PDB file of C-alpha atoms in Angstrom:
ATOM      1  CA  MET J   1      86.379 108.134  95.578  1.00 53.00           C
ATOM      2  CA  ASN J   2      90.978 106.954  95.277  1.00 86.00           C
ATOM      3  CA  ALA J   3      91.409 104.192  97.366  1.00 92.00           C
ATOM      4  CA  ILE J   4      93.721 101.068  97.961  1.00 94.00           C
ATOM      5  CA  ASP J   5      93.152  97.539 100.052  1.00 96.00           C
ATOM      6  CA  LEU J   6      97.248  96.509 100.556  1.00 96.00           C
ATOM      7  CA  THR J   7      97.664  94.249 103.295  1.00 95.00           C
ATOM      8  CA  ILE J   8     100.306  96.038 106.590  1.00 95.00           C
ATOM      9  CA  ASN J   9     101.760  93.690 109.249  1.00 93.00           C
ATOM     10  CA  GLY J  10      98.878  90.926 108.924  1.00 93.00           C
ATOM     11  CA  GLN J  11      96.195  93.471 108.697  1.00 93.00           C
ATOM     12  CA  LYS J  12      94.198  94.944 105.897  1.00 96.00           C
ATOM     13  CA  LEU J  13      94.486  98.441 105.945  1.00 96.00           C
ATOM     14  CA  ASN J  14      92.388 101.368 103.504  1.00 96.00           C
ATOM     15  CA  PHE J  15      94.882 104.053 102.012  1.00 96.00           C
ATOM     16  CA  SER J  16      93.336 106.763 100.898  1.00 95.00           C
ATOM     17  CA  PHE J  17      94.184 109.060  97.724  1.00 92.00           C
ATOM     18  CA  GLY J  18      92.190 111.955  96.397  1.00 86.00           C
ATOM     19  CA  LEU J  19      91.628 115.437  97.690  1.00 88.00           C
ATOM     20  CA  GLY J  20      90.414 114.801 101.623  1.00 90.00           C
ATOM     21  CA  PHE J  21      93.334 113.333 101.956  1.00 92.00           C
ATOM     22  CA  LEU J  22      96.198 116.089 100.086  1.00 92.00           C
ATOM     23  CA  GLY J  23      94.550 118.833 102.047  1.00 93.00           C
ATOM     24  CA  GLU J  24      94.716 116.532 105.258  1.00 93.00           C
ATOM     25  CA  ILE J  25      97.957 115.846 104.835  1.00 93.00           C
ATOM     26  CA  ILE J  26      98.697 119.883 103.974  1.00 95.00           C
ATOM     27  CA  ASP J  27      97.540 120.685 106.936  1.00 96.00           C
ATOM     28  CA  LYS J  28      98.915 118.025 108.955  1.00 94.00           C
ATOM     29  CA  THR J  29     102.491 118.419 107.974  1.00 94.00           C
ATOM     30  CA  GLY J  30     102.278 121.876 106.855  1.00 96.00           C
ATOM     31  CA  LEU J  31     104.144 121.244 103.967  1.00 96.00           C
ATOM     32  CA  ASP J  32     102.935 122.301  99.732  1.00 93.00           C
ATOM     33  CA  LEU J  33     102.582 119.740  97.605  1.00 90.00           C
ATOM     34  CA  ASP J  34     105.897 120.617  96.869  1.00 92.00           C
ATOM     35  CA  GLU J  35     107.916 120.779  99.869  1.00 95.00           C
ATOM     36  CA  LEU J  36     106.234 117.364 100.454  1.00 93.00           C
ATOM     37  CA  ASN J  37     107.511 115.497  96.759  1.00 91.00           C
ATOM     38  CA  ALA J  38     110.655 116.798  97.382  1.00 95.00           C
ATOM     39  CA  LYS J  39     110.769 115.742 101.533  1.00 95.00           C
ATOM     40  CA  LEU J  40     109.833 112.691 100.733  1.00 92.00           C
ATOM     41  CA  SER J  41     112.546 112.490  97.919  1.00 93.00           C
ATOM     42  CA  SER J  42     115.060 113.916 101.078  1.00 96.00           C
ATOM     43  CA  ASN J  43     114.040 111.390 103.811  1.00 95.00           C
ATOM     44  CA  ALA J  44     112.012 108.700 102.803  1.00 92.00           C
ATOM     45  CA  PHE J  45     112.713 106.846 105.770  1.00 93.00           C
ATOM     46  CA  LYS J  46     110.256 110.443 108.210  1.00 94.00           C
ATOM     47  CA  TYR J  47     108.272 111.285 104.846  1.00 95.00           C
ATOM     48  CA  ILE J  48     107.323 107.542 103.326  1.00 94.00           C
ATOM     49  CA  PRO J  49     105.788 105.675 106.981  1.00 95.00           C
ATOM     50  CA  LEU J  50     103.647 109.042 108.094  1.00 96.00           C
ATOM     51  CA  VAL J  51     102.140 109.783 104.549  1.00 96.00           C
ATOM     52  CA  MET J  52     101.007 106.010 104.639  1.00 96.00           C
ATOM     53  CA  PHE J  53     100.464 106.873 108.266  1.00 97.00           C
ATOM     54  CA  TYR J  54      97.668 109.345 107.224  1.00 96.00           C
ATOM     55  CA  SER J  55      96.823 108.709 104.426  1.00 96.00           C
ATOM     56  CA  ALA J  56      95.742 105.404 106.762  1.00 97.00           C
ATOM     57  CA  GLU J  57      94.652 107.875 108.594  1.00 96.00           C
ATOM     58  CA  TYR J  58      91.595 109.351 106.443  1.00 96.00           C
ATOM     59  CA  SER J  59      90.958 106.453 106.061  1.00 95.00           C
ATOM     60  CA  LYS J  60      89.595 105.810 109.074  1.00 95.00           C
ATOM     61  CA  LYS J  61      88.101 109.230 109.469  1.00 95.00           C
ATOM     62  CA  ARG J  62      85.599 109.033 106.416  1.00 93.00           C
ATOM     63  CA  ILE J  63      84.220 105.856 108.235  1.00 94.00           C
ATOM     64  CA  GLY J  64      84.001 107.359 112.001  1.00 96.00           C
ATOM     65  CA  GLU J  65      86.015 105.186 113.706  1.00 96.00           C
ATOM     66  CA  SER J  66      90.284 105.506 115.014  1.00 93.00           C
ATOM     67  CA  LEU J  67      93.165 104.091 114.411  1.00 93.00           C
ATOM     68  CA  ASP J  68      95.078 101.777 117.138  1.00 93.00           C
ATOM     69  CA  PHE J  69      98.707 101.579 115.887  1.00 96.00           C
ATOM     70  CA  THR J  70     100.562 105.162 115.440  1.00 95.00           C
ATOM     71  CA  GLN J  71     102.972 106.905 112.506  1.00 95.00           C
ATOM     72  CA  TYR J  72     106.481 104.844 114.234  1.00 96.00           C
ATOM     73  CA  ASP J  73     103.546 101.303 114.637  1.00 97.00           C
ATOM     74  CA  MET J  74     103.957 102.186 110.128  1.00 96.00           C
ATOM     75  CA  ALA J  75     107.526 102.451 109.917  1.00 95.00           C
ATOM     76  CA  ASP J  76     108.186  99.691 111.591  1.00 95.00           C
ATOM     77  CA  TRP J  77     105.908  97.460 110.021  1.00 96.00           C
ATOM     78  CA  ILE J  78     107.263  99.315 106.556  1.00 95.00           C
ATOM     79  CA  GLU J  79     111.651  97.600 108.282  1.00 93.00           C
ATOM     80  CA  GLN J  80     109.480  94.580 109.061  1.00 93.00           C
ATOM     81  CA  GLU J  81     108.157  94.059 105.167  1.00 90.00           C
ATOM     82  CA  GLU J  82     110.597  92.093 103.252  1.00 88.00           C
ATOM     83  CA  GLY J  83     112.893  94.767 100.984  1.00 86.00           C
ATOM     84  CA  ALA J  84     111.421  97.236 103.158  1.00 87.00           C
ATOM     85  CA  PHE J  85     111.253 100.527 101.393  1.00 86.00           C
ATOM     86  CA  SER J  86     111.241  98.684  98.305  1.00 86.00           C
ATOM     87  CA  SER J  87     108.037  96.750  98.996  1.00 90.00           C
ATOM     88  CA  ASP J  88     104.868  95.605  97.553  1.00 92.00           C
ATOM     89  CA  VAL J  89     102.775  97.388 100.120  1.00 94.00           C
ATOM     90  CA  VAL J  90     105.342 100.663  99.877  1.00 94.00           C
ATOM     91  CA  LEU J  91     106.188 100.701  96.142  1.00 94.00           C
ATOM     92  CA  LYS J  92     101.740  99.935  95.581  1.00 94.00           C
ATOM     93  CA  PHE J  93     100.824 102.280  97.685  1.00 95.00           C
ATOM     94  CA  PHE J  94     103.287 105.019  95.892  1.00 91.00           C
ATOM     95  CA  ASP J  95     102.333 104.310  92.350  1.00 91.00           C
ATOM     96  CA  GLY J  96      98.092 104.992  93.540  1.00 90.00           C
ATOM     97  CA  PHE J  97      99.396 108.169  95.306  1.00 88.00           C
ATOM     98  CA  THR J  98     100.967 109.179  92.425  1.00 87.00           C
ATOM     99  CA  LYS J  99      98.155 108.236  90.202  1.00 85.00           C
ATOM    100  CA  SER J 100      95.661 109.819  92.731  1.00 81.00           C
ATOM    101  CA  LEU J 101      98.409 113.815  91.832  1.00 78.00           C
ATOM    102  CA  THR J 102      98.843 112.863  88.186  1.00 76.00           C
ATOM    103  CA  LYS J 103      94.685 111.598  86.915  1.00 67.00           C
ATOM    104  CA  ASP J 104      93.282 114.802  86.275  1.00 54.00           C
ATOM    105  CA  ILE J 105      96.502 116.978  85.489  1.00 47.00           C
ATOM    106  CA  PRO J 106      94.656 117.324  81.177  1.00 48.00           C
ATOM    107  CA  LYS J 107      97.997 116.176  78.637  1.00 53.00           C
ATOM    108  CA  SER J 108      99.474 118.267  76.617  1.00 51.00           C
ATOM    109  CA  LYS J 109      98.780 118.536  72.867  1.00 55.00           C
ATOM    110  CA  PRO J 110     102.163 118.519  70.511  1.00 50.00           C
ATOM    111  CA  SER J 111     102.256 122.146  69.049  1.00 49.00           C
ATOM    112  CA  LYS J 112     101.479 122.560  65.245  1.00 53.00           C
ATOM    113  CA  SER J 113     104.454 122.742  63.530  1.00 49.00           C
ATOM    114  CA  THR J 114     104.026 124.096  59.669  1.00 52.00           C
ATOM    115  CA  GLY J 115     107.317 122.615  59.452  1.00 52.00           C
ATOM    116  CA  LYS J 116     108.612 126.456  59.209  1.00 54.00           C
ATOM    117  CA  GLU J 117     110.775 128.065  61.610  1.00 49.00           C
ATOM    118  CA  LYS J 118     110.980 131.330  62.321  1.00 49.00           C
ATOM    119  CA  LYS J 119     114.518 132.580  61.271  1.00 48.00           C
TER     120      LYS J 119
END
């Protein structure tokens, strides 16, 4: 399973990525992945804490536990981190998140060129 352990607000949390988390966030937000990426770009203040919250929530659900904090707490904790949205915890989370979205995408092979162009 794609996941990362990060410490925020003095507590170590496991953040899930992968198919289950992606399905969960699509259901909960009503957005497809392209729309979610657009929202992350257009309103990071709302969607970065939300994505991180759902990721942590999914990790807890997998082991039969529930969270003892809200998405609003997550936003507050990010804001308290040095650098806020450019803090290590946010950057590491989104590095893992981005890798999980692209890890199984096959790399396109360059097309074979014969050296002759069609006219």
